[in-house]
Amino acid sequence: GAGVSQSPRYKVAKRGQDVALRCDPISGHVSLFWYQQALGQGPEFLTYFQNEAQLDKSGLPSDRFFAERPEGSVSTLKIQRTQQEDSAVYLCASSLGAYTGELFFGEGSRLTVL
Amino acid sequence: DAKTTQPTSMDCAEGRAANLPCNHSTISGNEYVYWYRQIHSQGPQYIIHGLKNNETNEMASLIITEDRKSSTLILPHATLRDTAVYYCIVRVASGGGADGLTFGKGTHLIIQP
């Protein structure tokens, strides 16, 4: 498809499990962002990649959160030892250039931790 | 990034123009105003952005006051599909990717049939 694709769309995990969320950005897009959106709130920045380089990870809430984009295309957000407060929609966005504010978002991965 | 203030919710009749206000009184000279919207269960969607001149595209118009302390997003002929949360964001144009977007809570626009 032409848009940003995220998988899985829905994930239910038991507390303590590890999860991995995948993002396929638009082909050729340099920048890739991860956001976390809690119910009723706006998206909150987690981390940013420019090609394969993770230039900012200041929004990751704890060291249980890890993101990678090894070949500058597909990205994975991993959450270790999930907690109930990790329940949220995780949004991935990409943009063509390094500095543009026009981001293209995927539909998100909804994580529910029981 | 400068902070923005938006009403929590607004109603508009279908077919009428929807005017969504945003205050950004502490905006800096190099910060742009961006508007995104998020329809239920979807990711945010870019609408429009501007620096100081008014802007128009196929989706909407953006009116920025001369002092740049506020702006209005105008949807000229609202339809039921325009029901969404609308986010007004200010952002430095060349601040690097991490100066991406800082979302607030936005305005929940409800289009009434």
Coordinates of C-alpha atoms in Angstrom, one line a residue:
Chain A
G1 CA 0.0 0.0 0.0
A2 CA 1.0 3.6 -0.3
G3 CA 0.5 4.6 3.3
V4 CA 2.2 3.8 6.6
S5 CA 1.4 0.3 7.7
Q6 CA 1.4 -1.0 11.3
S7 CA 1.1 -4.4 12.7
P8 CA -0.5 -5.9 14.6
R9 CA -3.5 -3.6 14.8
Y10 CA -4.5 -5.1 18.1
K11 CA -2.4 -6.9 20.7
V12 CA -3.5 -8.2 24.1
A13 CA -0.6 -9.1 26.4
K14 CA -0.5 -10.5 29.9
R15 CA 1.5 -8.3 32.3
G16 CA 5.1 -9.2 32.2
Q17 CA 5.1 -10.4 28.5
D18 CA 7.3 -8.8 25.9
V19 CA 5.7 -7.3 22.8
A20 CA 7.0 -6.1 19.4
L21 CA 5.1 -3.6 17.2
R22 CA 6.1 -3.2 13.6
C23 CA 5.9 -0.1 11.4
D24 CA 6.4 -0.1 7.6
P25 CA 6.8 3.6 6.6
I26 CA 6.2 5.0 3.2
S27 CA 8.9 4.0 0.8
G28 CA 11.7 6.5 0.7
H29 CA 10.7 8.4 3.8
V30 CA 13.8 9.5 5.7
S31 CA 12.1 10.3 9.1
L32 CA 10.2 7.9 11.3
F33 CA 8.5 8.7 14.6
W34 CA 6.8 6.7 17.3
Y35 CA 4.0 8.1 19.4
Q36 CA 2.0 6.8 22.3
Q37 CA -1.6 7.8 22.7
A38 CA -3.5 7.0 25.9
L39 CA -7.3 7.0 25.8
G40 CA -8.7 10.5 25.5
Q41 CA -5.3 12.1 25.1
G42 CA -3.3 13.5 22.2
P43 CA -0.4 11.5 20.9
E44 CA 2.8 11.8 22.8
F45 CA 6.3 11.6 21.2
L46 CA 8.4 8.6 22.0
T47 CA 11.3 8.5 19.6
Y48 CA 12.6 9.6 16.2
F49 CA 14.8 8.1 13.6
Q50 CA 16.5 9.7 10.6
N51 CA 17.2 6.8 8.3
E52 CA 18.7 4.1 10.6
A53 CA 20.0 6.6 13.2
Q54 CA 17.9 7.1 16.4
L55 CA 18.4 10.8 16.9
D56 CA 16.0 11.2 19.8
K57 CA 14.6 8.8 22.3
S58 CA 13.8 11.3 25.0
G59 CA 10.1 10.3 25.0
L60 CA 10.6 6.6 25.8
P61 CA 9.0 6.3 29.3
S62 CA 11.4 3.7 30.7
D63 CA 14.2 1.4 29.7
R64 CA 11.6 -1.3 29.0
F65 CA 10.9 0.5 25.8
F66 CA 13.3 0.0 22.9
A67 CA 13.0 0.9 19.2
E68 CA 15.1 0.1 16.2
R69 CA 15.2 0.8 12.5
P70 CA 18.3 -1.2 11.4
E71 CA 18.1 -0.7 7.6
G72 CA 16.5 2.7 7.6
S73 CA 13.1 1.4 6.6
V74 CA 11.0 -0.9 8.8
S75 CA 11.0 -0.1 12.4
T76 CA 10.1 -2.1 15.5
L77 CA 9.0 -0.8 18.9
K78 CA 9.7 -3.4 21.6
I79 CA 8.2 -3.3 25.1
Q80 CA 9.7 -5.6 27.6
R81 CA 7.9 -6.9 30.7
T82 CA 4.7 -5.0 29.9
Q83 CA 2.8 -3.3 32.6
Q84 CA -0.9 -2.2 32.6
E85 CA 0.1 1.5 32.2
D86 CA 1.6 0.5 28.8
S87 CA -1.9 0.0 27.5
A88 CA -2.3 2.6 24.7
V89 CA -2.4 3.0 21.0
Y90 CA 1.1 3.2 19.5
L91 CA 1.3 5.3 16.4
C92 CA 4.0 5.3 13.8
A93 CA 4.6 8.2 11.4
S94 CA 7.0 8.9 8.6
S95 CA 7.9 11.9 6.6
L96 CA 9.9 12.4 3.4
G97 CA 12.5 14.9 4.6
A98 CA 14.4 15.4 7.8
Y99 CA 12.8 18.6 8.9
T100 CA 9.3 18.7 7.5
G101 CA 6.3 18.9 9.8
E102 CA 4.0 17.0 7.4
L103 CA 3.9 13.6 8.9
F104 CA 2.0 10.6 7.6
F105 CA 0.6 8.4 10.3
G106 CA -0.4 4.8 10.4
E107 CA -3.6 3.6 12.0
G108 CA -1.8 2.5 15.1
S109 CA -1.4 -0.6 17.1
R110 CA -3.7 -0.9 20.1
L111 CA -2.0 -2.6 23.0
T112 CA -4.0 -3.9 26.0
V113 CA -2.1 -5.3 28.9
L114 CA -4.1 -7.4 31.3
Chain B
D1 CA 7.7 24.6 21.3
A2 CA 5.1 27.3 22.1
K3 CA 1.9 26.0 23.6
T4 CA -1.5 26.3 22.1
T5 CA -4.9 26.7 23.5
Q6 CA -8.0 25.3 21.9
P7 CA -11.6 24.8 22.9
T8 CA -12.4 21.3 24.1
S9 CA -15.3 20.8 21.8
M10 CA -17.4 22.5 19.2
D11 CA -20.5 21.8 17.2
C12 CA -21.3 22.8 13.6
A13 CA -24.2 22.1 11.3
E14 CA -23.6 20.0 8.2
G15 CA -23.0 22.2 5.2
R16 CA -21.9 25.2 7.2
A17 CA -18.4 26.5 7.6
A18 CA -16.6 25.2 10.7
N19 CA -14.3 27.7 12.2
L20 CA -11.8 26.3 14.7
P21 CA -9.8 28.8 16.8
C22 CA -6.4 28.4 18.3
N23 CA -4.4 30.7 20.5
H24 CA -0.6 30.6 20.4
S25 CA 0.4 33.8 22.1
T26 CA 4.0 32.8 22.8
I27 CA 4.8 31.7 19.3
S28 CA 8.3 32.5 18.1
G29 CA 9.1 34.1 14.8
N30 CA 10.5 30.9 13.3
E31 CA 7.6 28.7 14.3
Y32 CA 4.9 27.5 11.9
V33 CA 1.3 26.7 12.8
Y34 CA 0.2 23.2 11.8
W35 CA -3.2 21.6 11.9
Y36 CA -3.9 17.9 12.1
R37 CA -7.1 16.0 12.7
Q38 CA -7.8 12.6 14.0
I39 CA -10.9 10.7 13.1
H40 CA -12.0 8.0 15.6
S41 CA -9.8 4.9 15.5
Q42 CA -7.4 6.4 12.9
G43 CA -4.0 8.0 13.0
P44 CA -3.7 11.8 12.8
Q45 CA -4.0 13.3 9.3
Y46 CA -2.1 16.5 8.2
I47 CA -4.4 19.3 7.1
I48 CA -2.5 22.5 6.5
H49 CA 0.3 24.7 7.8
G50 CA 1.4 28.3 7.6
L51 CA 3.9 30.8 8.9
K52 CA 2.2 34.2 8.6
N53 CA 0.3 34.4 5.4
N54 CA -3.1 32.8 5.0
E55 CA -3.1 29.4 3.4
T56 CA -5.7 27.4 1.5
N57 CA -5.7 23.9 0.1
E58 CA -8.3 21.4 -1.0
M59 CA -9.1 20.5 2.6
A60 CA -9.2 23.8 4.5
S61 CA -8.1 27.4 4.9
L62 CA -5.8 28.7 7.6
I63 CA -6.1 32.3 8.8
I64 CA -3.3 33.6 10.9
T65 CA -3.6 37.0 12.7
E66 CA -1.2 39.7 11.9
D67 CA 0.5 39.4 15.3
R68 CA 0.6 35.6 14.8
K69 CA -0.8 35.1 18.3
S70 CA -3.9 33.2 17.1
S71 CA -5.2 31.4 14.1
T72 CA -8.4 29.9 12.7
L73 CA -8.8 26.7 10.7
I74 CA -11.8 26.9 8.4
L75 CA -13.6 23.9 6.9
P76 CA -15.8 25.7 4.3
H77 CA -18.6 23.1 3.9
A78 CA -18.5 20.7 6.8
T79 CA -19.7 17.1 6.3
L80 CA -20.4 14.4 8.8
R81 CA -17.0 12.9 7.9
D82 CA -15.3 16.0 9.3
T83 CA -16.3 14.9 12.8
A84 CA -12.9 14.5 14.4
V85 CA -10.4 15.9 17.0
Y86 CA -8.5 18.8 15.5
Y87 CA -5.0 19.6 16.8
C88 CA -3.3 23.0 16.4
I89 CA 0.4 22.7 16.8
V90 CA 3.3 25.1 16.6
R91 CA 6.6 23.9 15.4
V92 CA 10.0 25.2 14.4
A93 CA 10.4 24.6 10.7
S94 CA 14.0 23.3 10.7
G95 CA 14.4 22.1 14.3
G96 CA 15.1 18.6 13.3
G97 CA 13.0 15.6 13.5
A98 CA 12.6 15.5 17.3
D99 CA 11.0 18.9 17.1
G100 CA 8.3 17.1 15.2
L101 CA 4.9 17.6 16.7
T102 CA 3.7 18.2 20.2
F103 CA 0.0 17.4 20.4
G104 CA -2.3 18.9 23.0
K105 CA -5.8 17.6 23.6
G106 CA -7.3 19.4 20.5
T107 CA -10.8 20.4 19.7
H108 CA -13.5 17.7 19.3
L109 CA -15.5 19.0 16.4
I110 CA -18.9 17.4 16.0
I111 CA -20.8 17.9 12.8
Q112 CA -24.5 17.8 13.3
P113 CA -26.8 16.5 10.6

